[in-house]
Coordinates of C-alpha atoms in Angstrom, one line a residue:
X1 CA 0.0 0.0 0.0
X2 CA 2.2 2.7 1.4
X3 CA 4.9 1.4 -2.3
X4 CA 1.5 2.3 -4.4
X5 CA 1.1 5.6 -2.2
X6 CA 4.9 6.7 -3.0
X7 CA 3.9 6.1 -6.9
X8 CA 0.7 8.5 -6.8
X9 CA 3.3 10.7 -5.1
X10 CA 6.0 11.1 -7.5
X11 CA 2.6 10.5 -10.0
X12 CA 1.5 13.7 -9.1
X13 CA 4.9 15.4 -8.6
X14 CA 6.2 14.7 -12.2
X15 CA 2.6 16.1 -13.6
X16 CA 2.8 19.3 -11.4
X17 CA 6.4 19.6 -12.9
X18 CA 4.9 19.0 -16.6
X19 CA 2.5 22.0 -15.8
X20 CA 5.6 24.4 -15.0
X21 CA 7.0 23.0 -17.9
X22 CA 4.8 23.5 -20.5
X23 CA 3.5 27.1 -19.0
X24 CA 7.4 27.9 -19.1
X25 CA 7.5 26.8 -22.8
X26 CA 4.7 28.9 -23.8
X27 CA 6.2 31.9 -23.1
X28 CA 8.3 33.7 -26.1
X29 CA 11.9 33.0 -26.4
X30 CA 14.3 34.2 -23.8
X31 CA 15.4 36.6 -25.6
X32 CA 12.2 38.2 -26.6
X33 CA 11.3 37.8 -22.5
X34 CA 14.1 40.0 -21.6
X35 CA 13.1 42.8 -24.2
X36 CA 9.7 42.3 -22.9
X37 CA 10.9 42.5 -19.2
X38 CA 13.0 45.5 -20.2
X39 CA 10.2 47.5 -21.6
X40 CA 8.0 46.9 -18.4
X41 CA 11.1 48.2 -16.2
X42 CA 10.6 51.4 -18.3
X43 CA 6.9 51.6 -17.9
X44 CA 7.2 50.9 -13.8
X45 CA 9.6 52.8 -13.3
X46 CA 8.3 55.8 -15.0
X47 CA 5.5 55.2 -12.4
X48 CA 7.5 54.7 -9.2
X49 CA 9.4 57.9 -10.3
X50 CA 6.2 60.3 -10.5
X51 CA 4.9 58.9 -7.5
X52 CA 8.3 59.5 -5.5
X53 CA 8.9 56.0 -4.8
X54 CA 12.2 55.7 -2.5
X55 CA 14.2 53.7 0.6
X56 CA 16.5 54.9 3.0
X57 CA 18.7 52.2 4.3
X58 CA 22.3 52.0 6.2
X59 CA 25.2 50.0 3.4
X60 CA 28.4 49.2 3.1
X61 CA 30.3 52.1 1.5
X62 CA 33.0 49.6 -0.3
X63 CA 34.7 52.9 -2.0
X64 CA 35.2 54.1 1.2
X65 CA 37.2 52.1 3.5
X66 CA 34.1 49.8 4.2
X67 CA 32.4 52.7 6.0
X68 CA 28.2 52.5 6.8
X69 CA 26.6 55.3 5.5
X70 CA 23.3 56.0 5.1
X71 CA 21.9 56.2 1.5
X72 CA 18.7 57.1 0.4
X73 CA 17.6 55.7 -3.3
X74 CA 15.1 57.0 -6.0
X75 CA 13.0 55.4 -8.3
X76 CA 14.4 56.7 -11.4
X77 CA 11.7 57.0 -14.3
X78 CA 13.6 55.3 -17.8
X79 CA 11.5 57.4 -19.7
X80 CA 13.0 60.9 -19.0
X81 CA 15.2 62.5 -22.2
X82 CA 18.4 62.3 -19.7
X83 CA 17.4 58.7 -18.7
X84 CA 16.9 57.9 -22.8
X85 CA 20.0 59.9 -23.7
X86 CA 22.5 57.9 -21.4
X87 CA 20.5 54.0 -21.8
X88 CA 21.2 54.8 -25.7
X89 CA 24.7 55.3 -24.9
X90 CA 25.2 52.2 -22.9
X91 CA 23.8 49.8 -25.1
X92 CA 26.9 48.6 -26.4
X93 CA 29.1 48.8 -23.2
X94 CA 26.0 47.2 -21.7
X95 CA 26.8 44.0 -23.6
X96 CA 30.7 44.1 -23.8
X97 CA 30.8 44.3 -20.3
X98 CA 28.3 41.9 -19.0
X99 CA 29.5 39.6 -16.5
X100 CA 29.5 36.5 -17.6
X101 CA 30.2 37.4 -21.6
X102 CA 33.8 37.5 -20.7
X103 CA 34.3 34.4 -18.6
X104 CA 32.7 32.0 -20.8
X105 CA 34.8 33.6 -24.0
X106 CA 38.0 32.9 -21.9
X107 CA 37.3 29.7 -20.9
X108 CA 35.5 28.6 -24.1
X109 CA 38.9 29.2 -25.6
X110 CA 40.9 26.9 -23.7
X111 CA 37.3 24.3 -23.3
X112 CA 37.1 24.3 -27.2
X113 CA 41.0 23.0 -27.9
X114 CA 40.7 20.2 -25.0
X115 CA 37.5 19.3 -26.6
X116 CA 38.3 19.6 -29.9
X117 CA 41.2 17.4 -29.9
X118 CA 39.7 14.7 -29.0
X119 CA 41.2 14.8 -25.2
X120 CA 37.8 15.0 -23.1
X121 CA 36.4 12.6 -24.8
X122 CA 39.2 10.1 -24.2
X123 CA 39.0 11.1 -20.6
X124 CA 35.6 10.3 -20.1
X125 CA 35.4 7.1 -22.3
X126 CA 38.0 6.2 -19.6
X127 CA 36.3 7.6 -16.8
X128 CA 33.3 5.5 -18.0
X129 CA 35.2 2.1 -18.3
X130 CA 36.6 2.5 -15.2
X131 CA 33.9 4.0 -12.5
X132 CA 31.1 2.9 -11.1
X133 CA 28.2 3.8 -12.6
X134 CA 27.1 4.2 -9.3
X135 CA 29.0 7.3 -7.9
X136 CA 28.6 9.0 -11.1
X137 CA 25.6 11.2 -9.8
X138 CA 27.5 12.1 -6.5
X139 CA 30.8 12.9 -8.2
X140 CA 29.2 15.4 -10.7
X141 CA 27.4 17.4 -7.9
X142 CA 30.3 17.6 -5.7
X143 CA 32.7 18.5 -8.3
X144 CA 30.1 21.1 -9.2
X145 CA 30.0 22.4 -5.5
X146 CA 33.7 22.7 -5.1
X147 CA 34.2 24.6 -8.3
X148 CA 33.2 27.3 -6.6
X149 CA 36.0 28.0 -4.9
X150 CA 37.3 29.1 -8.4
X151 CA 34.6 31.8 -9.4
X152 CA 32.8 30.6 -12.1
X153 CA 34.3 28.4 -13.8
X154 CA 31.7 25.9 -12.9
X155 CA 29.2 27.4 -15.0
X156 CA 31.3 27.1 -18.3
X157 CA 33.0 24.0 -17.8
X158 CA 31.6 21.4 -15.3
X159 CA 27.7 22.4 -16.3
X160 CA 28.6 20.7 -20.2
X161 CA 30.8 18.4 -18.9
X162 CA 27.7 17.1 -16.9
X163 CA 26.0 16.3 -19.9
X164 CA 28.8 14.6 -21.9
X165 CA 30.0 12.8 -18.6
X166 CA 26.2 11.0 -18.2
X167 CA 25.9 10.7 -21.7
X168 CA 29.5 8.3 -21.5
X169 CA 27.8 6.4 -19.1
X170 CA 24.5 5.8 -21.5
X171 CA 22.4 8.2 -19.3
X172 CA 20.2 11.5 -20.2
X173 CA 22.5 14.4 -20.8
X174 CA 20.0 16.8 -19.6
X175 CA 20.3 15.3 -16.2
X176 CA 24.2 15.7 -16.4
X177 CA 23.4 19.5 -16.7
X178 CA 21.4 19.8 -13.9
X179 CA 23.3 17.5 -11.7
X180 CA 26.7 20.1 -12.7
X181 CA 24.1 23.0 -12.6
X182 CA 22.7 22.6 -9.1
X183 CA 26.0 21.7 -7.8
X184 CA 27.8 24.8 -9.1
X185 CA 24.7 27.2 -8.7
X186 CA 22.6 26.0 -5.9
X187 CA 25.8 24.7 -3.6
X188 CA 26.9 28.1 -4.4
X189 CA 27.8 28.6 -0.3
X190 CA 29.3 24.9 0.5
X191 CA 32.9 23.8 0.0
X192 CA 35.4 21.5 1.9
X193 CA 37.4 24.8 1.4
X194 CA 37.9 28.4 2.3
X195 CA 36.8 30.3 -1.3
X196 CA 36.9 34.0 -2.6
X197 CA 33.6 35.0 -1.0
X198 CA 34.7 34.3 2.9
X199 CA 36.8 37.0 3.2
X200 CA 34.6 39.3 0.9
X201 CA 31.3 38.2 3.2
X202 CA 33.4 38.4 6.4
X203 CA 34.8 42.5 6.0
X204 CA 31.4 43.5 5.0
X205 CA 29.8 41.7 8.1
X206 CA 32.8 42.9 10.4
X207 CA 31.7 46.6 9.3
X208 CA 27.9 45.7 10.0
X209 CA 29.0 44.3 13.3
X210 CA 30.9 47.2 14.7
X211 CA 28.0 49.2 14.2
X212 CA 26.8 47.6 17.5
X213 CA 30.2 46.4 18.7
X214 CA 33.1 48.4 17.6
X215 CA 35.8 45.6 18.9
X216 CA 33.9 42.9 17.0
X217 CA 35.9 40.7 14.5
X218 CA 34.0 38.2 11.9
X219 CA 36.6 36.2 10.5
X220 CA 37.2 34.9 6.6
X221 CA 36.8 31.1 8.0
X222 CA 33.9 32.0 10.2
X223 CA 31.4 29.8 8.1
X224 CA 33.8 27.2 7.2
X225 CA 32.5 24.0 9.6
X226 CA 29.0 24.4 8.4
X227 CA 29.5 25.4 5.1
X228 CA 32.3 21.8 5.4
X229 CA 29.3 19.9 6.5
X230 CA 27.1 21.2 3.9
X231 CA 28.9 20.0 1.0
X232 CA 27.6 16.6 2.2
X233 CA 24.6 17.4 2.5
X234 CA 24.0 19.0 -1.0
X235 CA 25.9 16.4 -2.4
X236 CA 23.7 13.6 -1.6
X237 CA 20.4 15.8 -1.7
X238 CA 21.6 16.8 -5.3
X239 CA 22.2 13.2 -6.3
X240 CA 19.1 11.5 -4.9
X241 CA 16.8 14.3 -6.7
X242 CA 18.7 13.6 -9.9
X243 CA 18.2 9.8 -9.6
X244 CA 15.1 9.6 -8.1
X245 CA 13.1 12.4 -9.6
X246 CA 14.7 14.3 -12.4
X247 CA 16.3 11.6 -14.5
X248 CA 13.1 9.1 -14.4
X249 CA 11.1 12.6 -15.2
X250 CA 13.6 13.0 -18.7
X251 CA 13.1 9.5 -19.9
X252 CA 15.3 7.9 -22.5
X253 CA 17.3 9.7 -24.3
X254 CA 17.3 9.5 -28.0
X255 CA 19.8 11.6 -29.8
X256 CA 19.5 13.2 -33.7
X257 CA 21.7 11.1 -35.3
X258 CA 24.7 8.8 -34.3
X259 CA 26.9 9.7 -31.6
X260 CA 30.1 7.8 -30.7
X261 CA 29.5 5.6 -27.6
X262 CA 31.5 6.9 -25.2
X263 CA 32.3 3.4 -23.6
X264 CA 34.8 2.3 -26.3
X265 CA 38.5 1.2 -25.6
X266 CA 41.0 4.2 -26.3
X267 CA 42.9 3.7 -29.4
X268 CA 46.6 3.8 -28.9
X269 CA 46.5 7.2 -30.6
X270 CA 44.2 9.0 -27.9
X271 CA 46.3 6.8 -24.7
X272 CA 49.6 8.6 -26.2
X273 CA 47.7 11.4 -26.4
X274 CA 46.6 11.4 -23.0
X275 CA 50.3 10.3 -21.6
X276 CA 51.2 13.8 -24.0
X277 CA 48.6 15.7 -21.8
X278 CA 49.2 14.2 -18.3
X279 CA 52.6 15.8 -18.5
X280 CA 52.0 18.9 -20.1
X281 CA 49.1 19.0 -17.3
X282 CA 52.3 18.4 -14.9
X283 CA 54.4 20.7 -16.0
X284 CA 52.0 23.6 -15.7
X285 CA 50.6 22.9 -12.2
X286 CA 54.2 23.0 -11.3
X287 CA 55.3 26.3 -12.2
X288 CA 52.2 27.0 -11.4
X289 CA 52.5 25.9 -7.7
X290 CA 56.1 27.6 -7.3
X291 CA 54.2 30.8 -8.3
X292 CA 51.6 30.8 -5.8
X293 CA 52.9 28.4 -3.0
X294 CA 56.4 30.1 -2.1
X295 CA 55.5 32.8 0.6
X296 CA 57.1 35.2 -1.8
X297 CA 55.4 34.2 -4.8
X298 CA 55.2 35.5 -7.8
X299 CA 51.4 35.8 -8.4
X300 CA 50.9 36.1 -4.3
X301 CA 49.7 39.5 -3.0
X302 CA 53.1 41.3 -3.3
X303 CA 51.9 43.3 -0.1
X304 CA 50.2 40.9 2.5
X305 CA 51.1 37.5 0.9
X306 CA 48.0 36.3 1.0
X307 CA 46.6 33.9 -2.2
X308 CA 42.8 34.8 -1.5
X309 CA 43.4 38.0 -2.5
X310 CA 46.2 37.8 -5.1
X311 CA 46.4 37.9 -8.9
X312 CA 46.5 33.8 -8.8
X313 CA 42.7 34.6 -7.4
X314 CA 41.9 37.6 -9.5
X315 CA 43.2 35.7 -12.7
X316 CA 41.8 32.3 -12.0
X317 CA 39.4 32.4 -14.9
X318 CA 42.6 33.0 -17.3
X319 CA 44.7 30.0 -15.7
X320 CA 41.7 27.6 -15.8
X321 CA 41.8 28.5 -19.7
X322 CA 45.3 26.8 -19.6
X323 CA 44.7 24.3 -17.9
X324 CA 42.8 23.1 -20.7
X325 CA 44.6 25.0 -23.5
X326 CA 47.9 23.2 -22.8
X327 CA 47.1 19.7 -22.2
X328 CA 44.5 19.8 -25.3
X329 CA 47.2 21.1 -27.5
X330 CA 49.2 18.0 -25.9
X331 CA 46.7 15.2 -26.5
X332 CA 46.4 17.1 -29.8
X333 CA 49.8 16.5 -30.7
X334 CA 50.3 13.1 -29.5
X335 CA 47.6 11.7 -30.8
X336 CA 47.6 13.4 -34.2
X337 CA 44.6 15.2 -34.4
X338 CA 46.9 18.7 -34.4
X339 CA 49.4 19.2 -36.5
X340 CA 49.5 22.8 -37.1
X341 CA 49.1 25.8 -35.5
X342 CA 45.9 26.7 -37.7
X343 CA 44.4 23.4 -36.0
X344 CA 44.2 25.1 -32.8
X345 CA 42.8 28.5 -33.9
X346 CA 40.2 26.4 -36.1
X347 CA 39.2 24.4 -33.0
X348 CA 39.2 28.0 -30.7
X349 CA 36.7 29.4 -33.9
X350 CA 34.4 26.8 -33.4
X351 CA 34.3 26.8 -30.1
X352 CA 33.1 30.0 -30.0
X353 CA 31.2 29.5 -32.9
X354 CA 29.1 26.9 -30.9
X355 CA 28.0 29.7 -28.2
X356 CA 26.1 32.2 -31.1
X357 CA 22.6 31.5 -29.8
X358 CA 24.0 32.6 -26.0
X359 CA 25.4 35.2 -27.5
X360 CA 21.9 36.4 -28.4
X361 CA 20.7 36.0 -25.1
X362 CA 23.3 37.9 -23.4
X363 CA 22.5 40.8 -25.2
X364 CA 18.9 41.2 -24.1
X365 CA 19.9 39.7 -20.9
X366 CA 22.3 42.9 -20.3
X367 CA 20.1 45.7 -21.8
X368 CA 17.6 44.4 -18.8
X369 CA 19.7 43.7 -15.8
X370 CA 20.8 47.3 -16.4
X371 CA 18.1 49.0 -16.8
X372 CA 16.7 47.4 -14.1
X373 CA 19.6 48.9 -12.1
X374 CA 19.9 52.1 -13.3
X375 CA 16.1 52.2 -12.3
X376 CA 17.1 51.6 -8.8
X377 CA 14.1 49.2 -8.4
X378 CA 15.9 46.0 -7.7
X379 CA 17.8 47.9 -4.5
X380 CA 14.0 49.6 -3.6
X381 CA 12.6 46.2 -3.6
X382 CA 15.0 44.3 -1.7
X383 CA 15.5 47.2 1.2
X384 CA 11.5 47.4 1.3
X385 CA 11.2 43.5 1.6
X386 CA 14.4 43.2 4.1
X387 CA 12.5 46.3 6.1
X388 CA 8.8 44.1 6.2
X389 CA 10.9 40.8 8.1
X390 CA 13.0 43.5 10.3
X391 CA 9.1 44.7 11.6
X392 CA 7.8 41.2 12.0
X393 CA 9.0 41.1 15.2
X394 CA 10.1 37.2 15.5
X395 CA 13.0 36.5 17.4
X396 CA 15.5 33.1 17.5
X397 CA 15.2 30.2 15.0
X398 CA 11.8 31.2 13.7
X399 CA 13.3 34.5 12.6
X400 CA 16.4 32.8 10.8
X401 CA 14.2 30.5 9.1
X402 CA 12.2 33.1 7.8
X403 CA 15.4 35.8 6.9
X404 CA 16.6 32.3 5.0
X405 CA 13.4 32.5 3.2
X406 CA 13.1 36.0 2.4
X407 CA 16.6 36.0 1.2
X408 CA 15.9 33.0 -1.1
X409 CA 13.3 35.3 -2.4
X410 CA 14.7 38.1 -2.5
X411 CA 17.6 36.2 -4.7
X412 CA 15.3 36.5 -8.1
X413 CA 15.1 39.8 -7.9
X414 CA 18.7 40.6 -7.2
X415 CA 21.3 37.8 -8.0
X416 CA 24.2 39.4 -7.1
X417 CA 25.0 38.0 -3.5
X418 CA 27.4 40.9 -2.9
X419 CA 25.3 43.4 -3.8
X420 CA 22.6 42.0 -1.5
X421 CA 24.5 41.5 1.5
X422 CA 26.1 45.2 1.3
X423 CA 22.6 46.4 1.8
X424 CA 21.2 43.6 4.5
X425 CA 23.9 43.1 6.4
X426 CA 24.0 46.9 8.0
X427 CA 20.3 46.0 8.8
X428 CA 20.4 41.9 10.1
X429 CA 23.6 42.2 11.7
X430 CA 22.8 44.6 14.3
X431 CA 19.6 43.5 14.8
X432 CA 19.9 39.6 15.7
X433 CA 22.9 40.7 17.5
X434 CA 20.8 42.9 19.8
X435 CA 18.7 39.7 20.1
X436 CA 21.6 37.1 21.3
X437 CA 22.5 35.9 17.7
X438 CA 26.1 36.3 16.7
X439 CA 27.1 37.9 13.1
X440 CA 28.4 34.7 11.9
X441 CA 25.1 33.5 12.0
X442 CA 23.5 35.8 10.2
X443 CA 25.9 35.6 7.8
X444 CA 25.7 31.5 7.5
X445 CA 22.1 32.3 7.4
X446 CA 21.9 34.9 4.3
X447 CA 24.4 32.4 2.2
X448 CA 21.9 29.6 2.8
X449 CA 19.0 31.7 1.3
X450 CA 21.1 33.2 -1.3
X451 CA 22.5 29.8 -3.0
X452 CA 19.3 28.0 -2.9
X453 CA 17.3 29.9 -5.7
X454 CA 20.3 30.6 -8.1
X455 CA 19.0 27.4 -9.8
X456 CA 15.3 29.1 -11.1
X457 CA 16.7 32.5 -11.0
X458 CA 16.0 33.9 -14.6
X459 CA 18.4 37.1 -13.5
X460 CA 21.4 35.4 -12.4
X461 CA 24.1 35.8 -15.3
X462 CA 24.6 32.2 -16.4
X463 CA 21.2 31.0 -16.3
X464 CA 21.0 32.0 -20.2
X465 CA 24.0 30.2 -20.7
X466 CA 22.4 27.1 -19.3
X467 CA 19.0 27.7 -20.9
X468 CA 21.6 26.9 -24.4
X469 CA 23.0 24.2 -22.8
X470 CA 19.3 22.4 -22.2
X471 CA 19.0 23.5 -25.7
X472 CA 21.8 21.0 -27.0
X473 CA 20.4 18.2 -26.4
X474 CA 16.8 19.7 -26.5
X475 CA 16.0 22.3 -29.3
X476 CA 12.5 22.4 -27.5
X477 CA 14.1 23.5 -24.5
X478 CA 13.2 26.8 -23.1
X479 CA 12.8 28.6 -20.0
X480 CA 10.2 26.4 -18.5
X481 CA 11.9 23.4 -19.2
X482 CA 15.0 24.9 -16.9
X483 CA 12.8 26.2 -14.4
X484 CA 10.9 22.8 -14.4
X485 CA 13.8 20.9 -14.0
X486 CA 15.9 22.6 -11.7
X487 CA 12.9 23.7 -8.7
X488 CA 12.7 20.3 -7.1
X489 CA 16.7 20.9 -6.7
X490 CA 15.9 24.1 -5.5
X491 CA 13.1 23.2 -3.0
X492 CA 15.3 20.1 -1.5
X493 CA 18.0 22.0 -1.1
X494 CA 16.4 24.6 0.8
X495 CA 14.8 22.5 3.0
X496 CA 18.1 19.8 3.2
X497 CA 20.3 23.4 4.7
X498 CA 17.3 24.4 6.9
X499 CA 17.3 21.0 8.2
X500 CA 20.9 21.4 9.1
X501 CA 20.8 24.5 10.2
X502 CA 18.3 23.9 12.9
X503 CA 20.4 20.9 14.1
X504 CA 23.2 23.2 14.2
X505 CA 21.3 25.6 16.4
X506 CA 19.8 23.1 18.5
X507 CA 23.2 22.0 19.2
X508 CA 25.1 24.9 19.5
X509 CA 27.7 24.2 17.6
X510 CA 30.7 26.5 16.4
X511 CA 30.0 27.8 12.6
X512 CA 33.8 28.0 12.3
X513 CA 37.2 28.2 14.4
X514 CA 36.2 30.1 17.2
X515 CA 32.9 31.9 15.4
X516 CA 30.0 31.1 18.3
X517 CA 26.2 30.9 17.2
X518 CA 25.2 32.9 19.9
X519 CA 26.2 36.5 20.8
X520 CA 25.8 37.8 24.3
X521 CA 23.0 40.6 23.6

């Protein structure tokens, strides 16, 4: 009875899911969305402006020595003659300098060679002969959550390799990508190590704290024990939704054409090739170590030392592109399938030539996200909604849970976690402090919100980027069919870190070395 009950369950879970999907897919294409979404920013804020729509909140001056100050924000109407004189201006720039545009050109570079050649393929055809089929869910997600610690590189490399990975194993592709996707995006907070946001998070909360307690100190690795134990938990959250749910939802795969199984012994071509590409792989992770592990090395901070903030960090994008770049020009040598110079540049043009339709997308996708910020109503919506849970009036767990869910929410509107925790932090910090909650808390408590909606977020930068990924291997594929796919990820995960979270609460346990979960109000 109760095996028949579990069937009507996932019965009615995979027809609710169908629903999203096919409402998703009957809206216009994503591109014509964000021109549609742009034009109503226009319209609204036109509105807000003539009705003298503004917030006054207490941020993070990051231009001024971290300083608070308090700022007070505008509607501004997009329909002025000044506001139409500079938007016409920027449309170009608006483009060219869109976040992710540039990340994904780098990294495509180096992506397209090791692909190209013939040296991921090889990999994975011996990945796939020699583990189990079994871990193949769980290694996916993690390696998607730890790519984190390298910006986001995820997005552009382990997101694809998802698909092809499954697909070597004679699984759905689709499922690949949101196995890679949900790691990289929605474990956007875990990691078994310290990454670039820490110290970022920690300054900004350090300033929010000394609002209240001028001596207080929230350190980079204040997170670090929960955020340890939470790459286990997303990990096997992510892979049980991806067996159990998403995978049996996607059905059997059935490509256009012939595709080369991916099981198939290496010729003795590609293992050459491969022995060409372990070395050269070697080789550069050696001089790249005695650059960055020497206390005086060369792409260190010159000034403090330190590799978090160093141009090894700030160039991490540009070293990842090497890392494939060399060994695929290796394997590509070894085994034959480069011979020339013009091989490589012919294998960089079509890699890039493979990424038109995103490059569509992130057009209209930039002409939106900034007009919606010139507009100022993305900061006017997420200081009015952070002011509504601030005047709710609960105190302890149930106010965490809900600040979790608010920021979660808040998280479509504005996908830049920065950005959202310069403005919430001078208002959360202070607050639960004054209520016995420490910062670190707080601050464990906004990541946990912030990750779990990147996933169905149609503002965050690479969601357009994996809308073209679905599209590979689906040319049906839209918006809906992301969304669709990604939400039961989104929803699990949510409740999988709450879970954790109130265990950790309950227990009292340390968020990080020497980082308490209570603060004595």
């Amino acid at each position: 009875m109760s095996k028949n009950n579990t069937l009507e369950k996932k019965s009615f879970i995979v027809r609710a899911l169908d629903v999203v999907e096919r409402a998703g897919n009957a809206l216009p294409s994503p591109a014509v969305i964000f021109l549609i979404l742009t034009a109503l920013v226009m319209v609204i804020s036109a509105i807000c402006a003539a009705a003298g729509v503004s917030v006054t909140y207490e941020a993070i001056d990051t231009h001024n020595n971290n300083e608070i100050v308090e700022v007070t924000v505008a509607a501004v109407s997009l329909l002025t003659g000044d506001s139409i004189r500079t938007l016409v201006t920027k449309i170009v720039s608006n483009f060219t300098s869109f976040f992710a545009l540039g990340t994904v050109f780098t990294i495509i570079i180096g992506v397209s060679v090791a692909d190209g050649s013939g040296m991921i393929s090889a990999l994975l055809r011996k990945a796939a002969n020699s583990a189990p089929k079994s871990l193949v869910t769980a290694m996916v997600v993690f390696l998607g959550i730890m790519s984190n610690i390298a910006s986001s590189t995820g997005y552009v490399v382990l997101v694809p390799l998802g698909a092809i990975l499954f697909m070597a194993f004679g699984r759905h592709p689709i499922a690949g990508l949101a196995a890679a996707f949900a790691g990289v995006s929605g474990g956007w907070s875990a990691n078994l190590l310290i990454g670039t946001n820490d110290p970022m998070f920690a300054g900004m909360s350090t300033q929010a704290a000394n609002m209240l307690d001028p001596n207080y100190t929230v350190s980079p690795v204040c997170n670090w024990f929960f955020m340890f134990a939470s790459t286990f938990v997303i990990t096997a959250v992510g892979t049980l939704i991806t067996d159990k749910l998403v995978e049996p939802r996607l059905g059997k795969y059935v490509p256009e054409g012939t595709i080369d199984t991916a099981t198939n012994d290496l010729t003795a071509a590609e293992r050459r090739g491969l022995k060409f590409a372990g070395i050269a792989a070697l080789v550069y992770l050696a001089v790249i170590a005695i650059a960055v592990l020497p206390p005086n090395g060369l792409l260190r901070n010159p000034e403090t030392g330190a590799i978090l903030s160093s141009p090894f960090m700030s160039g991490i994008i540009f070293f990842m592109m090497l890392l494939f770049l060399i060994p695929g020009i290796a394997f590509g040598v070894g085994a034959g399938t480069i011979k020339s110079d013009k091989d490589v540049v012919d294998l960089m043009t079509k890699g890039i030539a493979g990424i038109s339709g995103f490059m569509v997308l992130i057009f209209f996708a930039a002409q939106f996200t900034n007009f919606f910020t010139y507009s100022n109503l993305g900061t006017i919506l997420s200081v009015s909604g952070a002011n509504f849970l601030k005047n709710i009036g609960f105190v302890g767990l149930p106010l965490i849970i809900v600040f979790i869910l608010i920021t979660a929410l808040l998280n479509l509107l504005v996908a830049v976690d920065s950005a959202k925790w310069a403005i919430m932090a001078p208002i959360f910090v202070p607050m639960f402090m004054r209520l016995g909650l420490s910062p670190e808390l707080t601050q464990v408590a906004y990541r946990i919100g912030d990750s779990c909606t990147n996933i169905i977020a149609p503002t965050m930068p690479f969601f357009v980027l994996t809308v073209a990924f679905f599209q590979k291997y689906d040319k049906k594929a839209g918006i809906g069919t992301v969304v669709s796919t990604m939400l039961p990820y989104s929803i699990a995960f949510l409740l999988g870190w709450i879970v954790l979270f109130i265990i950790w609460y309950v227990l009292g346990l340390p968020l990080g070395p020497g980082s308490p979960m209570f603060y004595p109000a």
